[in-house]
Short mmCIF file of C-alpha atoms in Angstrom, two decimals:
data_model
loop_
_atom_site.label_atom_id
_atom_site.label_comp_id
_atom_site.label_asym_id
_atom_site.label_seq_id
_atom_site.Cartn_x
_atom_site.Cartn_y
_atom_site.Cartn_z
CA MET M 5 126.10 107.77 253.86
CA THR M 6 123.11 107.68 256.08
CA GLU M 7 120.20 105.19 256.54
CA GLY M 8 117.01 106.32 254.90
CA ALA M 9 113.26 105.46 255.51
CA ASP M 10 111.74 104.89 251.90
CA THR M 11 111.59 101.10 251.75
CA THR M 12 110.69 100.98 247.79
CA THR M 13 114.23 102.73 247.35
CA LEU M 14 117.05 101.08 248.35
CA LEU M 15 119.73 104.02 247.05
CA GLU M 16 119.24 107.69 246.92
CA THR M 17 121.41 110.48 246.14
CA ASN M 18 120.46 114.06 247.16
CA ALA M 19 122.56 116.81 245.29
CA LEU M 20 125.45 114.49 244.98
CA ALA M 21 128.53 116.58 244.11
CA VAL M 22 132.09 115.80 243.50
CA ARG M 23 134.87 118.58 242.82
CA ARG M 24 138.49 117.89 242.08
CA HIS M 25 140.84 120.81 241.40
CA GLY M 26 137.82 123.18 241.16
CA GLU M 27 136.08 121.37 238.46
CA ALA M 28 132.76 119.91 239.02
CA LEU M 29 132.88 116.17 238.13
CA LEU M 30 129.38 115.88 239.43
CA ASP M 31 126.84 118.38 240.18
CA ARG M 32 123.88 118.05 241.92
CA VAL M 33 122.89 114.47 240.81
CA THR M 34 119.79 113.40 242.82
CA LEU M 35 119.12 109.72 242.00
CA HIS M 36 116.51 107.20 243.26
CA VAL M 37 117.37 103.50 242.58
CA ARG M 38 114.20 101.46 243.34
CA ARG M 39 114.91 98.01 245.02
CA GLY M 40 114.93 95.18 243.00
CA SER M 41 115.24 96.94 239.82
CA VAL M 42 118.17 97.28 237.15
CA HIS M 43 119.06 101.05 237.09
CA VAL M 44 121.39 101.73 234.04
CA ILE M 45 123.77 105.05 233.92
CA VAL M 46 124.84 106.21 230.54
CA GLY M 47 126.66 109.05 229.51
CA PRO M 48 129.61 110.19 227.20
CA ASN M 49 133.37 109.91 228.55
CA GLY M 50 133.88 112.19 231.32
CA ALA M 51 130.36 112.28 232.34
CA GLY M 52 131.05 111.18 235.82
CA LYS M 53 129.91 107.92 235.78
CA THR M 54 132.43 105.75 237.54
CA THR M 55 132.90 108.79 239.61
CA LEU M 56 129.15 108.29 240.86
CA LEU M 57 129.94 104.85 241.70
CA SER M 58 133.09 105.75 243.69
CA ALA M 59 131.24 108.26 245.76
CA ILE M 60 128.37 105.69 246.59
CA LEU M 61 131.16 103.13 247.71
CA ASN M 62 132.67 106.24 249.75
CA GLN M 63 135.97 105.84 248.11
CA ILE M 64 136.13 109.68 247.39
CA PRO M 65 134.89 112.54 249.00
CA PHE M 66 131.65 114.40 247.84
CA ASP M 67 129.13 117.24 248.88
CA GLY M 68 125.48 116.25 249.53
CA GLU M 69 123.97 113.02 250.79
CA ILE M 70 123.83 109.45 249.96
CA ALA M 71 121.43 107.24 251.66
CA MET M 72 121.07 103.24 251.77
CA ASN M 73 117.76 101.79 252.92
CA TRP M 74 119.01 98.19 253.55
CA VAL M 75 116.36 95.48 254.62
CA GLY M 76 118.67 92.33 254.07
CA SER M 77 122.37 91.73 254.63
CA GLY M 78 123.83 95.03 253.25
CA ALA M 79 126.04 93.26 251.36
CA VAL M 80 127.41 94.93 248.35
CA GLY M 81 128.88 93.49 245.43
CA TYR M 82 131.41 95.41 242.96
CA VAL M 83 132.58 94.81 239.47
CA PRO M 84 134.92 97.79 238.90
CA GLN M 85 135.89 99.24 235.40
CA SER M 86 139.37 99.04 236.00
CA PHE M 87 141.34 96.09 237.21
CA ALA M 88 145.00 95.74 235.89
CA VAL M 89 146.80 92.96 237.11
CA ASP M 90 150.53 92.55 237.11
CA PRO M 91 151.78 90.15 234.52
CA THR M 92 154.26 88.38 236.76
CA LEU M 93 151.87 88.06 239.62
CA PRO M 94 151.21 84.37 240.10
CA VAL M 95 147.65 84.67 241.88
CA THR M 96 145.40 82.01 240.66
CA VAL M 97 141.73 82.43 240.05
CA ALA M 98 140.86 80.03 243.00
CA ASP M 99 143.08 82.15 245.00
CA PHE M 100 141.50 85.56 244.10
CA LEU M 101 137.99 83.92 244.76
CA ALA M 102 139.00 82.51 247.77
CA LEU M 103 140.36 85.82 249.39
CA THR M 104 136.67 86.49 250.63
CA ARG M 105 135.69 82.96 251.42
CA GLN M 106 137.61 81.55 253.92
CA ARG M 107 139.87 82.98 256.87
CA ARG M 108 142.71 80.82 256.07
CA PRO M 109 145.57 82.87 254.16
CA VAL M 110 145.15 81.74 250.59
CA CYS M 111 149.01 81.02 250.38
CA LEU M 112 148.51 78.02 252.73
CA GLY M 113 146.05 76.51 250.67
CA LEU M 114 142.27 76.56 250.00
CA THR M 115 139.79 74.93 252.57
CA ARG M 116 137.60 72.24 251.09
CA ARG M 117 134.28 74.32 251.23
CA ALA M 118 136.13 77.42 249.70
CA ARG M 119 137.22 75.03 246.93
CA ALA M 120 133.82 74.17 246.34
CA GLU M 121 132.30 77.62 246.45
CA VAL M 122 135.07 78.77 243.94
CA ALA M 123 134.08 75.93 241.53
CA ARG M 124 130.21 76.84 241.86
CA LEU M 125 131.03 80.51 241.19
CA LEU M 126 133.00 79.84 238.10
CA ALA M 127 130.15 77.48 236.82
CA LEU M 128 127.80 80.40 237.45
CA VAL M 129 129.80 82.44 235.13
CA GLY M 130 130.53 80.19 232.45
CA LEU M 131 134.37 79.78 233.60
CA ALA M 132 134.33 76.02 235.08
CA GLY M 133 137.64 74.53 235.39
CA LEU M 134 139.68 77.67 235.34
CA GLU M 135 140.53 77.53 239.01
CA GLU M 136 144.38 77.20 238.57
CA ARG M 137 144.66 79.73 235.68
CA PRO M 138 146.59 82.76 237.09
CA LEU M 139 144.75 86.07 236.70
CA ALA M 140 147.68 87.53 234.59
CA VAL M 141 146.69 85.32 231.65
CA LEU M 142 142.90 85.55 231.62
CA SER M 143 141.63 87.08 228.47
CA GLY M 144 139.91 90.42 229.17
CA GLY M 145 136.40 89.09 229.21
CA GLU M 146 137.30 85.99 231.49
CA LEU M 147 138.81 88.44 233.91
CA ARG M 148 135.35 90.59 233.94
CA ARG M 149 133.51 87.28 234.44
CA VAL M 150 136.11 86.49 237.25
CA LEU M 151 135.41 89.55 238.84
CA LEU M 152 131.16 89.31 238.31
CA ALA M 153 131.69 85.83 240.15
CA HIS M 154 133.74 87.54 243.02
CA ALA M 155 130.76 90.35 243.35
CA LEU M 156 127.95 87.72 243.16
CA ASP M 157 128.88 85.92 246.59
CA PRO M 158 127.47 86.36 249.17
CA GLU M 159 124.36 87.44 247.37
CA PRO M 160 124.60 90.99 247.20
CA GLU M 161 121.67 93.57 248.00
CA LEU M 162 123.30 96.16 245.87
CA LEU M 163 125.31 95.25 243.04
CA LEU M 164 127.27 97.93 241.32
CA LEU M 165 128.61 97.39 237.80
CA ASP M 166 130.98 99.37 235.97
CA GLU M 167 131.49 98.73 232.47
CA PRO M 168 130.73 95.05 233.17
CA THR M 169 130.57 93.41 229.77
CA ALA M 170 133.83 95.12 228.40
CA GLY M 171 135.56 92.18 226.37
CA PHE M 172 132.90 89.93 226.31
CA ASP M 173 132.24 87.62 223.57
CA GLU M 174 128.46 86.54 222.46
CA SER M 175 128.36 83.88 224.73
CA ALA M 176 129.64 85.70 228.00
CA ALA M 177 127.54 88.53 226.81
CA ARG M 178 124.50 86.05 227.04
CA ILE M 179 125.65 84.60 230.39
CA PHE M 180 125.72 87.94 231.84
CA GLU M 181 122.44 88.90 230.51
CA SER M 182 120.94 85.66 232.20
CA ILE M 183 122.49 86.48 235.59
CA LEU M 184 121.11 90.00 235.32
CA VAL M 185 117.44 88.62 234.63
CA SER M 186 118.08 86.06 237.48
CA ALA M 187 118.72 89.05 239.84
CA LYS M 188 115.75 90.83 238.52
CA ARG M 189 113.51 87.88 239.08
CA SER M 190 114.86 87.05 242.85
CA ALA M 191 114.18 90.56 243.91
CA ASN M 192 116.65 90.15 246.43
CA THR M 193 119.59 92.22 244.22
CA THR M 194 119.25 95.70 243.03
CA VAL M 195 121.54 96.41 240.30
CA LEU M 196 122.91 99.77 239.64
CA MET M 197 125.19 99.44 236.14
CA VAL M 198 127.51 101.77 234.34
CA SER M 199 127.11 100.66 230.47
CA HIS M 200 127.99 101.84 226.91
CA ASP M 201 126.26 99.12 225.35
CA LEU M 202 123.15 100.59 224.70
CA GLU M 203 121.78 97.42 223.10
CA LEU M 204 122.11 95.64 226.54
CA VAL M 205 120.53 98.61 228.37
CA ARG M 206 117.46 98.65 226.35
CA ARG M 207 116.89 94.68 226.87
CA VAL M 208 117.60 94.81 230.63
CA ALA M 209 117.01 98.11 232.19
CA ASP M 210 114.20 98.99 234.32
CA ARG M 211 115.34 102.62 234.35
CA VAL M 212 117.79 104.52 232.71
CA THR M 213 119.80 107.75 233.77
CA VAL M 214 121.59 109.62 231.35
CA LEU M 215 124.30 111.67 233.20
CA ASN M 216 126.85 114.08 231.69
CA ARG M 217 128.00 115.63 235.06
CA ARG M 218 124.21 116.15 235.92
CA ILE M 219 121.28 114.53 235.37
CA VAL M 220 120.30 115.24 231.43
CA VAL M 221 117.36 112.82 231.65
CA GLU M 222 115.78 109.94 233.38
CA GLY M 223 113.07 107.41 232.47
CA ALA M 224 112.34 103.80 230.81
CA PRO M 225 115.16 102.71 228.17
CA ASP M 226 113.12 104.15 225.20
CA ILE M 227 114.70 107.50 226.32
CA LEU M 228 117.67 106.53 224.51
CA SER M 229 115.89 106.50 221.16
CA ALA M 230 115.48 110.49 221.63
CA ALA M 231 117.68 112.30 219.15
CA ASP M 232 119.38 114.33 221.59
CA VAL M 233 120.68 111.41 223.90
CA ARG M 234 121.63 109.54 220.87
CA GLU M 235 123.93 112.82 219.77
CA LEU M 236 125.25 112.66 223.48
CA ILE M 237 126.37 109.19 223.96
CA PRO M 238 128.70 107.44 221.53
CA VAL M 239 127.51 103.94 220.42
CA ARG M 240 129.66 100.70 221.70
CA GLU M 241 132.35 102.55 223.24
CA THR M 242 134.36 100.89 225.93
CA VAL M 243 136.69 102.93 227.99
CA LEU M 244 139.81 101.03 229.73
CA SER M 245 142.53 102.41 231.66
CA PRO M 246 145.91 102.29 229.98
CA ALA M 247 146.97 99.37 232.32
CA GLU M 248 143.98 97.52 231.57
CA ALA M 249 144.35 98.03 227.76
CA GLY M 250 147.65 96.55 228.05
CA HIS M 251 146.45 93.71 229.70
CA TYR M 252 143.54 93.27 227.16
CA ALA M 253 146.29 93.64 224.29
CA ARG M 254 148.15 91.05 225.76
CA ASN M 255 145.36 88.64 226.28
CA SER M 256 142.91 89.28 223.64
CA GLY M 257 140.39 87.04 223.31
CA GLY M 258 136.99 86.34 225.14
CA MET J 1 171.86 77.94 275.52
CA THR J 2 175.37 76.89 276.67
CA ALA J 3 174.16 73.40 277.07
CA PHE J 4 172.22 73.59 273.69
CA TYR J 5 175.64 74.89 271.92
CA ALA J 6 177.42 72.09 273.57
CA TRP J 7 175.20 69.31 272.50
CA ILE J 8 175.13 70.87 268.71
CA GLY J 9 179.01 71.26 269.00
CA GLY J 10 179.03 67.20 270.02
CA LEU J 11 177.08 66.36 266.98
CA ALA J 12 179.45 68.23 264.87
CA GLN J 13 182.30 66.31 266.57
CA ARG J 14 180.66 63.14 265.68
CA GLY J 15 180.43 64.27 262.29
CA LEU J 16 176.54 64.11 262.37
CA LEU J 17 176.48 68.07 261.52
CA PRO J 18 179.09 70.11 259.72
CA SER J 19 182.39 70.73 261.61
CA ASP J 20 181.72 74.37 261.60
CA PHE J 21 178.76 73.84 264.01
CA GLN J 22 181.36 73.20 266.82
CA TYR J 23 181.37 77.14 267.02
CA PRO J 24 178.55 78.75 269.21
CA PHE J 25 178.69 81.89 267.01
CA LEU J 26 177.84 79.95 263.75
CA VAL J 27 175.22 77.86 265.60
CA ARG J 28 173.61 81.15 266.34
CA GLY J 29 173.81 82.34 262.93
CA PHE J 30 172.40 79.61 261.37
CA LEU J 31 169.48 79.56 263.92
CA CYS J 32 168.93 83.23 262.76
CA VAL J 33 169.02 82.35 259.13
CA LEU J 34 166.38 79.67 260.13
CA ILE J 35 164.05 82.09 261.58
CA ILE J 36 164.92 85.29 259.07
CA ALA J 37 164.05 83.19 256.20
CA PRO J 38 160.39 82.72 256.69
CA VAL J 39 159.96 86.07 258.19
CA LEU J 40 161.82 87.83 255.16
CA GLY J 41 160.84 85.64 252.83
CA GLY J 42 157.21 85.48 254.03
CA VAL J 43 156.85 89.35 253.96
CA SER J 44 158.98 89.53 250.98
CA HIS J 45 156.11 88.21 248.51
CA LEU J 46 153.95 90.96 250.07
CA VAL J 47 156.29 93.70 249.86
CA VAL J 48 156.74 92.84 246.03
CA THR J 49 152.96 92.49 245.39
CA ARG J 50 152.32 95.60 247.16
CA ARG J 51 154.91 97.64 245.00
CA MET J 52 157.07 98.39 248.54
CA ALA J 53 160.74 97.99 247.45
CA PHE J 54 161.58 101.61 247.63
CA PHE J 55 159.94 101.74 250.68
CA SER J 56 161.95 98.74 252.30
CA ALA J 57 165.10 100.64 251.18
CA ALA J 58 164.03 103.83 252.73
CA LEU J 59 163.74 101.58 255.82
CA GLY J 60 167.12 100.31 255.81
CA GLN J 61 168.54 103.72 255.30
CA ALA J 62 166.36 104.98 258.30
CA ALA J 63 167.71 101.83 260.48
CA ILE J 64 171.30 103.23 260.29
CA THR J 65 170.08 106.64 261.43
CA GLY J 66 168.14 104.78 264.23
CA VAL J 67 171.15 102.96 265.31
CA ALA J 68 173.52 106.05 265.03
CA LEU J 69 170.76 107.91 267.35
CA GLY J 70 170.56 105.00 269.76
CA LEU J 71 174.57 105.14 270.17
CA LEU J 72 174.52 108.82 270.72
CA LEU J 73 171.98 108.63 273.26
CA GLY J 74 174.28 106.05 274.91
CA GLU J 75 172.86 102.77 274.02
CA PRO J 76 175.37 100.01 273.73
CA LEU J 77 177.11 99.26 270.27
CA ASN J 78 175.74 95.65 270.16
CA ALA J 79 172.10 96.34 271.14
CA PRO J 80 170.89 99.84 270.12
CA TYR J 81 167.43 98.60 269.98
CA ALA J 82 165.32 101.67 271.25
CA GLY J 83 167.25 103.72 268.79
CA MET J 84 166.58 101.21 265.66
CA PHE J 85 163.00 100.53 266.52
CA GLY J 86 161.99 104.02 267.73
CA PHE J 87 163.31 105.81 264.69
CA CYS J 88 162.41 103.02 262.33
CA LEU J 89 158.90 102.95 263.40
CA LEU J 90 158.39 106.75 263.58
CA SER J 91 159.82 107.09 259.96
CA THR J 92 157.37 104.07 258.81
CA LEU J 93 154.42 106.05 260.28
CA ALA J 94 155.80 109.36 258.78
CA MET J 95 156.29 107.97 255.43
CA VAL J 96 152.74 106.03 255.20
CA TYR J 97 150.84 109.26 256.70
CA VAL J 98 152.70 111.50 253.79
CA LYS J 99 151.99 109.12 251.28
CA ARG J 100 148.23 108.83 251.99
CA HIS J 101 147.79 112.59 252.34
CA ALA J 102 150.40 114.24 249.58
CA THR J 103 149.48 114.55 245.92
CA LEU J 104 152.96 113.51 244.62
CA PRO J 105 153.62 109.96 243.21
CA PRO J 106 154.73 107.66 246.15
CA ASP J 107 158.03 106.97 244.90
CA THR J 108 158.98 110.69 244.93
CA LEU J 109 157.83 111.05 248.48
CA ILE J 110 159.85 107.87 249.55
CA GLY J 111 162.72 109.24 247.75
CA VAL J 112 162.47 112.24 249.80
CA PHE J 113 162.67 110.18 252.94
CA HIS J 114 165.29 108.11 251.32
CA ALA J 115 167.66 110.99 251.14
CA LEU J 116 166.80 112.59 254.35
CA THR J 117 167.41 109.76 256.53
CA LEU J 118 170.74 108.83 254.48
CA GLY J 119 171.85 112.48 254.72
CA LEU J 120 171.04 112.44 258.84
CA GLY J 121 172.33 109.00 258.91
CA LEU J 122 175.76 109.52 257.49
CA CYS J 123 176.16 112.89 259.75
CA LEU J 124 175.36 111.23 262.79
CA LEU J 125 177.89 108.16 261.77
CA VAL J 126 180.89 110.52 261.11
CA ALA J 127 180.15 111.95 264.73
CA LEU J 128 180.01 108.27 265.78
CA THR J 129 183.25 107.05 264.23
CA ARG J 130 185.00 109.48 266.57
CA GLN J 131 183.56 107.52 269.59
CA PHE J 132 183.87 103.77 268.33
CA ASN J 133 186.01 101.84 266.04
CA VAL J 134 184.96 102.20 262.57
CA HIS J 135 184.83 98.53 261.78
CA GLN J 136 182.31 98.33 264.47
CA VAL J 137 179.99 100.65 262.83
CA GLU J 138 180.64 98.85 259.76
CA SER J 139 179.27 95.86 261.31
CA VAL J 140 175.74 97.90 261.39
CA LEU J 141 176.13 98.69 257.91
CA PHE J 142 176.79 95.30 256.61
CA GLY J 143 175.96 92.56 259.15
CA SER J 144 178.36 90.59 261.27
CA LEU J 145 177.75 87.14 262.81
CA LEU J 146 180.34 87.74 265.48
CA THR J 147 178.04 90.42 266.97
CA VAL J 148 174.92 88.14 267.28
CA THR J 149 174.18 87.34 270.70
CA ASP J 150 171.60 84.84 272.60
CA ALA J 151 169.47 87.78 273.63
CA ASP J 152 169.37 88.81 269.73
CA LEU J 153 168.41 85.26 268.67
CA LEU J 154 165.52 85.41 271.42
CA LEU J 155 164.28 88.61 270.04
CA LEU J 156 164.21 87.73 266.37
CA LEU J 157 162.35 84.43 267.58
CA ALA J 158 159.80 86.43 269.54
CA VAL J 159 159.28 89.07 266.65
CA GLY J 160 159.12 86.64 264.07
CA ILE J 161 156.53 84.49 265.79
CA PHE J 162 154.32 88.22 266.44
CA VAL J 163 154.73 88.81 262.60
CA ALA J 164 153.54 85.41 261.46
CA VAL J 165 150.56 85.86 263.65
CA MET J 166 149.69 88.95 262.49
CA LEU J 167 150.11 88.05 258.68
CA VAL J 168 148.08 84.89 259.03
CA ARG J 169 145.27 87.15 260.62
CA GLU J 170 145.26 89.91 257.61
CA TYR J 171 147.08 87.94 254.73
CA ASN J 172 143.73 87.56 252.67
CA ALA J 173 142.70 91.31 253.16
CA LEU J 174 146.31 92.42 252.42
CA LEU J 175 146.30 90.40 249.23
CA LEU J 176 143.27 91.76 247.94
CA ASP J 177 143.82 95.09 248.85
CA SER J 178 147.17 94.65 246.65
CA LEU J 179 145.22 93.82 243.82
CA SER J 180 142.31 96.41 244.23
CA PRO J 181 141.69 98.68 247.08
CA PRO J 182 138.17 99.42 245.97
CA LEU J 183 137.30 95.61 246.25
CA ALA J 184 139.00 95.31 249.54
CA ARG J 185 137.10 98.13 250.75
CA VAL J 186 133.66 96.87 249.62
CA SER J 187 134.52 93.33 251.24
CA GLY J 188 134.76 95.25 254.85
CA ALA J 189 138.52 96.10 254.92
CA GLU J 190 139.93 99.28 255.56
CA PRO J 191 142.93 100.16 253.22
CA ALA J 192 144.20 102.84 255.57
CA TYR J 193 144.56 100.41 258.25
CA LEU J 194 146.05 97.81 256.27
CA GLU J 195 148.59 100.15 254.84
CA TYR J 196 149.82 101.33 258.16
CA PHE J 197 149.67 97.36 259.57
CA PHE J 198 151.78 95.99 256.97
CA ALA J 199 154.13 98.87 256.96
CA LEU J 200 154.98 98.40 260.77
CA LEU J 201 155.21 94.73 260.16
CA LEU J 202 157.69 95.17 257.58
CA THR J 203 159.48 97.98 259.85
CA LEU J 204 159.76 95.05 262.63
CA SER J 205 160.75 92.53 260.36
CA ILE J 206 163.52 94.51 258.81
CA VAL J 207 164.91 95.99 262.14
CA VAL J 208 165.32 92.74 263.84
CA SER J 209 167.11 90.99 260.83
CA LEU J 210 169.56 93.84 261.02
CA LYS J 211 172.55 92.53 262.90
CA ILE J 212 172.75 89.64 260.51
CA ILE J 213 172.08 91.35 257.10
CA GLY J 214 173.08 94.91 257.93
CA ALA J 215 171.10 98.19 257.39
CA LEU J 216 172.60 98.58 254.00
CA LEU J 217 171.76 95.29 252.39
CA VAL J 218 168.49 94.12 254.41
CA GLU J 219 166.13 95.48 251.74
CA ALA J 220 167.55 92.91 249.18
CA LEU J 221 166.52 90.07 251.26
CA VAL J 222 163.19 91.83 251.57
CA VAL J 223 162.76 92.07 248.06
CA VAL J 224 165.04 89.53 246.03
CA PRO J 225 163.58 86.33 247.24
CA ALA J 226 160.04 87.20 245.98
CA ALA J 227 161.61 88.55 242.70
CA ALA J 228 163.11 85.42 242.24
CA ALA J 229 160.07 83.26 243.35
CA ARG J 230 157.77 85.07 240.40
CA ASN J 231 160.24 83.54 237.93
CA VAL J 232 159.10 80.08 238.92
CA ALA J 233 155.71 80.11 241.17
CA ARG J 234 152.49 79.14 239.96
CA GLY J 235 149.72 80.19 242.58
CA THR J 236 150.02 82.05 245.84
CA ARG J 237 150.82 78.82 247.82
CA SER J 238 153.85 78.31 245.66
CA TYR J 239 155.03 81.91 245.84
CA LEU J 240 155.21 81.74 249.37
CA ILE J 241 157.20 78.36 249.37
CA TRP J 242 159.61 79.40 246.77
CA SER J 243 160.31 82.87 248.60
CA VAL J 244 160.90 81.18 251.90
CA ALA J 245 163.10 78.74 250.33
CA ILE J 246 165.02 80.86 248.44
CA ALA J 247 165.62 83.15 251.39
CA PHE J 248 166.87 80.37 253.34
CA VAL J 249 169.10 78.53 250.82
CA ALA J 250 170.64 82.17 249.98
CA GLY J 251 170.82 82.68 253.96
CA ALA J 252 172.30 79.66 254.73
CA GLY J 253 174.82 79.77 251.53
CA GLY J 254 175.50 83.63 252.62
CA LEU J 255 176.60 82.27 255.89
CA GLY J 256 178.83 79.59 254.84
CA VAL J 257 180.70 81.77 252.31
CA SER J 258 181.08 84.69 254.84
CA THR J 259 182.82 82.17 257.46
CA ARG J 260 184.98 80.64 254.78
CA PHE J 261 186.21 83.84 252.95
CA LEU J 262 185.90 86.30 255.81
CA VAL J 263 183.43 88.48 253.98
CA PRO J 264 180.72 90.57 255.46
CA THR J 265 177.56 88.31 256.11
CA GLY J 266 175.24 90.60 254.55
CA GLY J 267 177.26 91.06 251.64
CA ALA J 268 177.38 87.41 250.96
CA VAL J 269 173.68 86.64 251.96
CA VAL J 270 172.75 89.27 249.12
CA LEU J 271 175.08 87.98 246.44
CA ALA J 272 173.63 84.48 246.93
CA VAL J 273 170.12 85.64 246.69
CA SER J 274 170.71 87.68 243.40
CA ALA J 275 172.60 84.46 241.87
CA MET J 276 169.28 82.51 242.85
CA PHE J 277 167.29 85.27 241.14
CA PHE J 278 169.32 84.91 237.89
CA LEU J 279 169.06 80.98 238.09
CA THR J 280 165.14 81.37 238.42
CA LEU J 281 165.17 83.63 235.65
CA MET J 282 167.27 81.34 233.40
CA ALA J 283 164.76 78.71 234.44
CA ARG J 284 161.79 80.59 233.33
CA SER J 285 163.27 81.44 229.91
CA THR J 286 164.13 77.71 229.25
CA SER J 287 160.48 77.08 230.29
CA ARG J 288 159.00 79.46 227.98
CA ARG J 289 161.24 78.61 225.19
CA ARG J 290 159.92 74.82 225.58
CA GLY J 291 156.19 76.26 226.00
CA THR J 292 156.15 74.79 229.48
CA VAL J 293 154.94 78.32 230.85
#
């Protein structure tokens, strides 16, 4: 990953390619994500959307280039697609959120400052009062909102969201949209999101990239209305890992 | 230390402490339990969270081989530390390296190391029993209070403090990495460093506890306290407290049983901690039926 010079673009990929066992998961993907925008990646299953985010996060080997043009803190927030929780693990929501908000080990208790921060973040995502709830008993939508709260502080310069609205009910979806709108208005945060929720994408995205291992088409959200794009992308399909599907099945609800 | 044991013995004679505390070896054993409980109980809850139970078992086997190597190289029977620490630390580095670079599942790879170190250890032990009394070698496998010296106690204290200080430094990163390596990486932690770091701390904790608990059984004290604590804990803080408390009660109880009934210390401690696991499991089942969990 290299530092680039163009200040209107926060993130650029140049001929990004990922191969595994001889198969191309991503093939020469060149992407420009404008600073302060909400850029959404859509595509069918197996299109390489999560692989793209993993490469950007430097979690997997890749060919090609990825350049970041930081002007602020360089902080990255990330909501992963998959977050399976051991059902017997006694880690609470407050413990989890405090892990990156205090030096003191959370097993020795939360500091007053961390506790206040946790309360503020939970209120932001509409989960006030859930500090002492174990992660393992959260519903799928609640878990996603906790992950979002974790990603929003410190204020990220780049926010990467992989299927952030999976399992959301109506009120959670509204809260999420308002957070995205606030991010857009502040212009301090650039959002790169993977989503299958095309209604949401039409409402919030500044730019859409249709990906199917390589870029199919890119442009304003209205490209989603094109016949060939509609044929490519299934409507309202949510992909879960088997472990996460098990968590959702155990704790179904919003 | 002689003055200290004499003072404790005096308190025991006056009835202020149990009468068994007149014997220095028992006082040493109890002090070892006081140190081992927070060390092993403390790492235990991270071992279970990071799914390293089988790794711990392989380390125990590696310790047998380490002892055998140390003895064959001329170290004294009651302190083969170079062999133990050296071989175990090398085995740890090798296991973590292979796990991070191979494509086979981690439990398969650890199974390979487990088999390798056990086979090597058994062969070396057969060679050893020609040179030493087999009961002396048994103490390595099952633990023995009688072989613990003041030097062992001080080493245990020093390593215990070191492990505690290091864990405090990296605890939050370790826990986040256990939950989600990608989130840990985004927050600035390096998963590879954390994996090596914790594996090496675990190795130190296990090796230094071997004399009391024994190589074959020390893994139980690294896994079962946390497994039992999971049945009753409600948050990370109580998870740690329960793990340490269960390790302490099992250690002290096992020590008492061992001296009363003349059974190996390690075996008695492991039976005690296993009993506590089933007690906490029953407590959890009862709470569930009442709807309080």
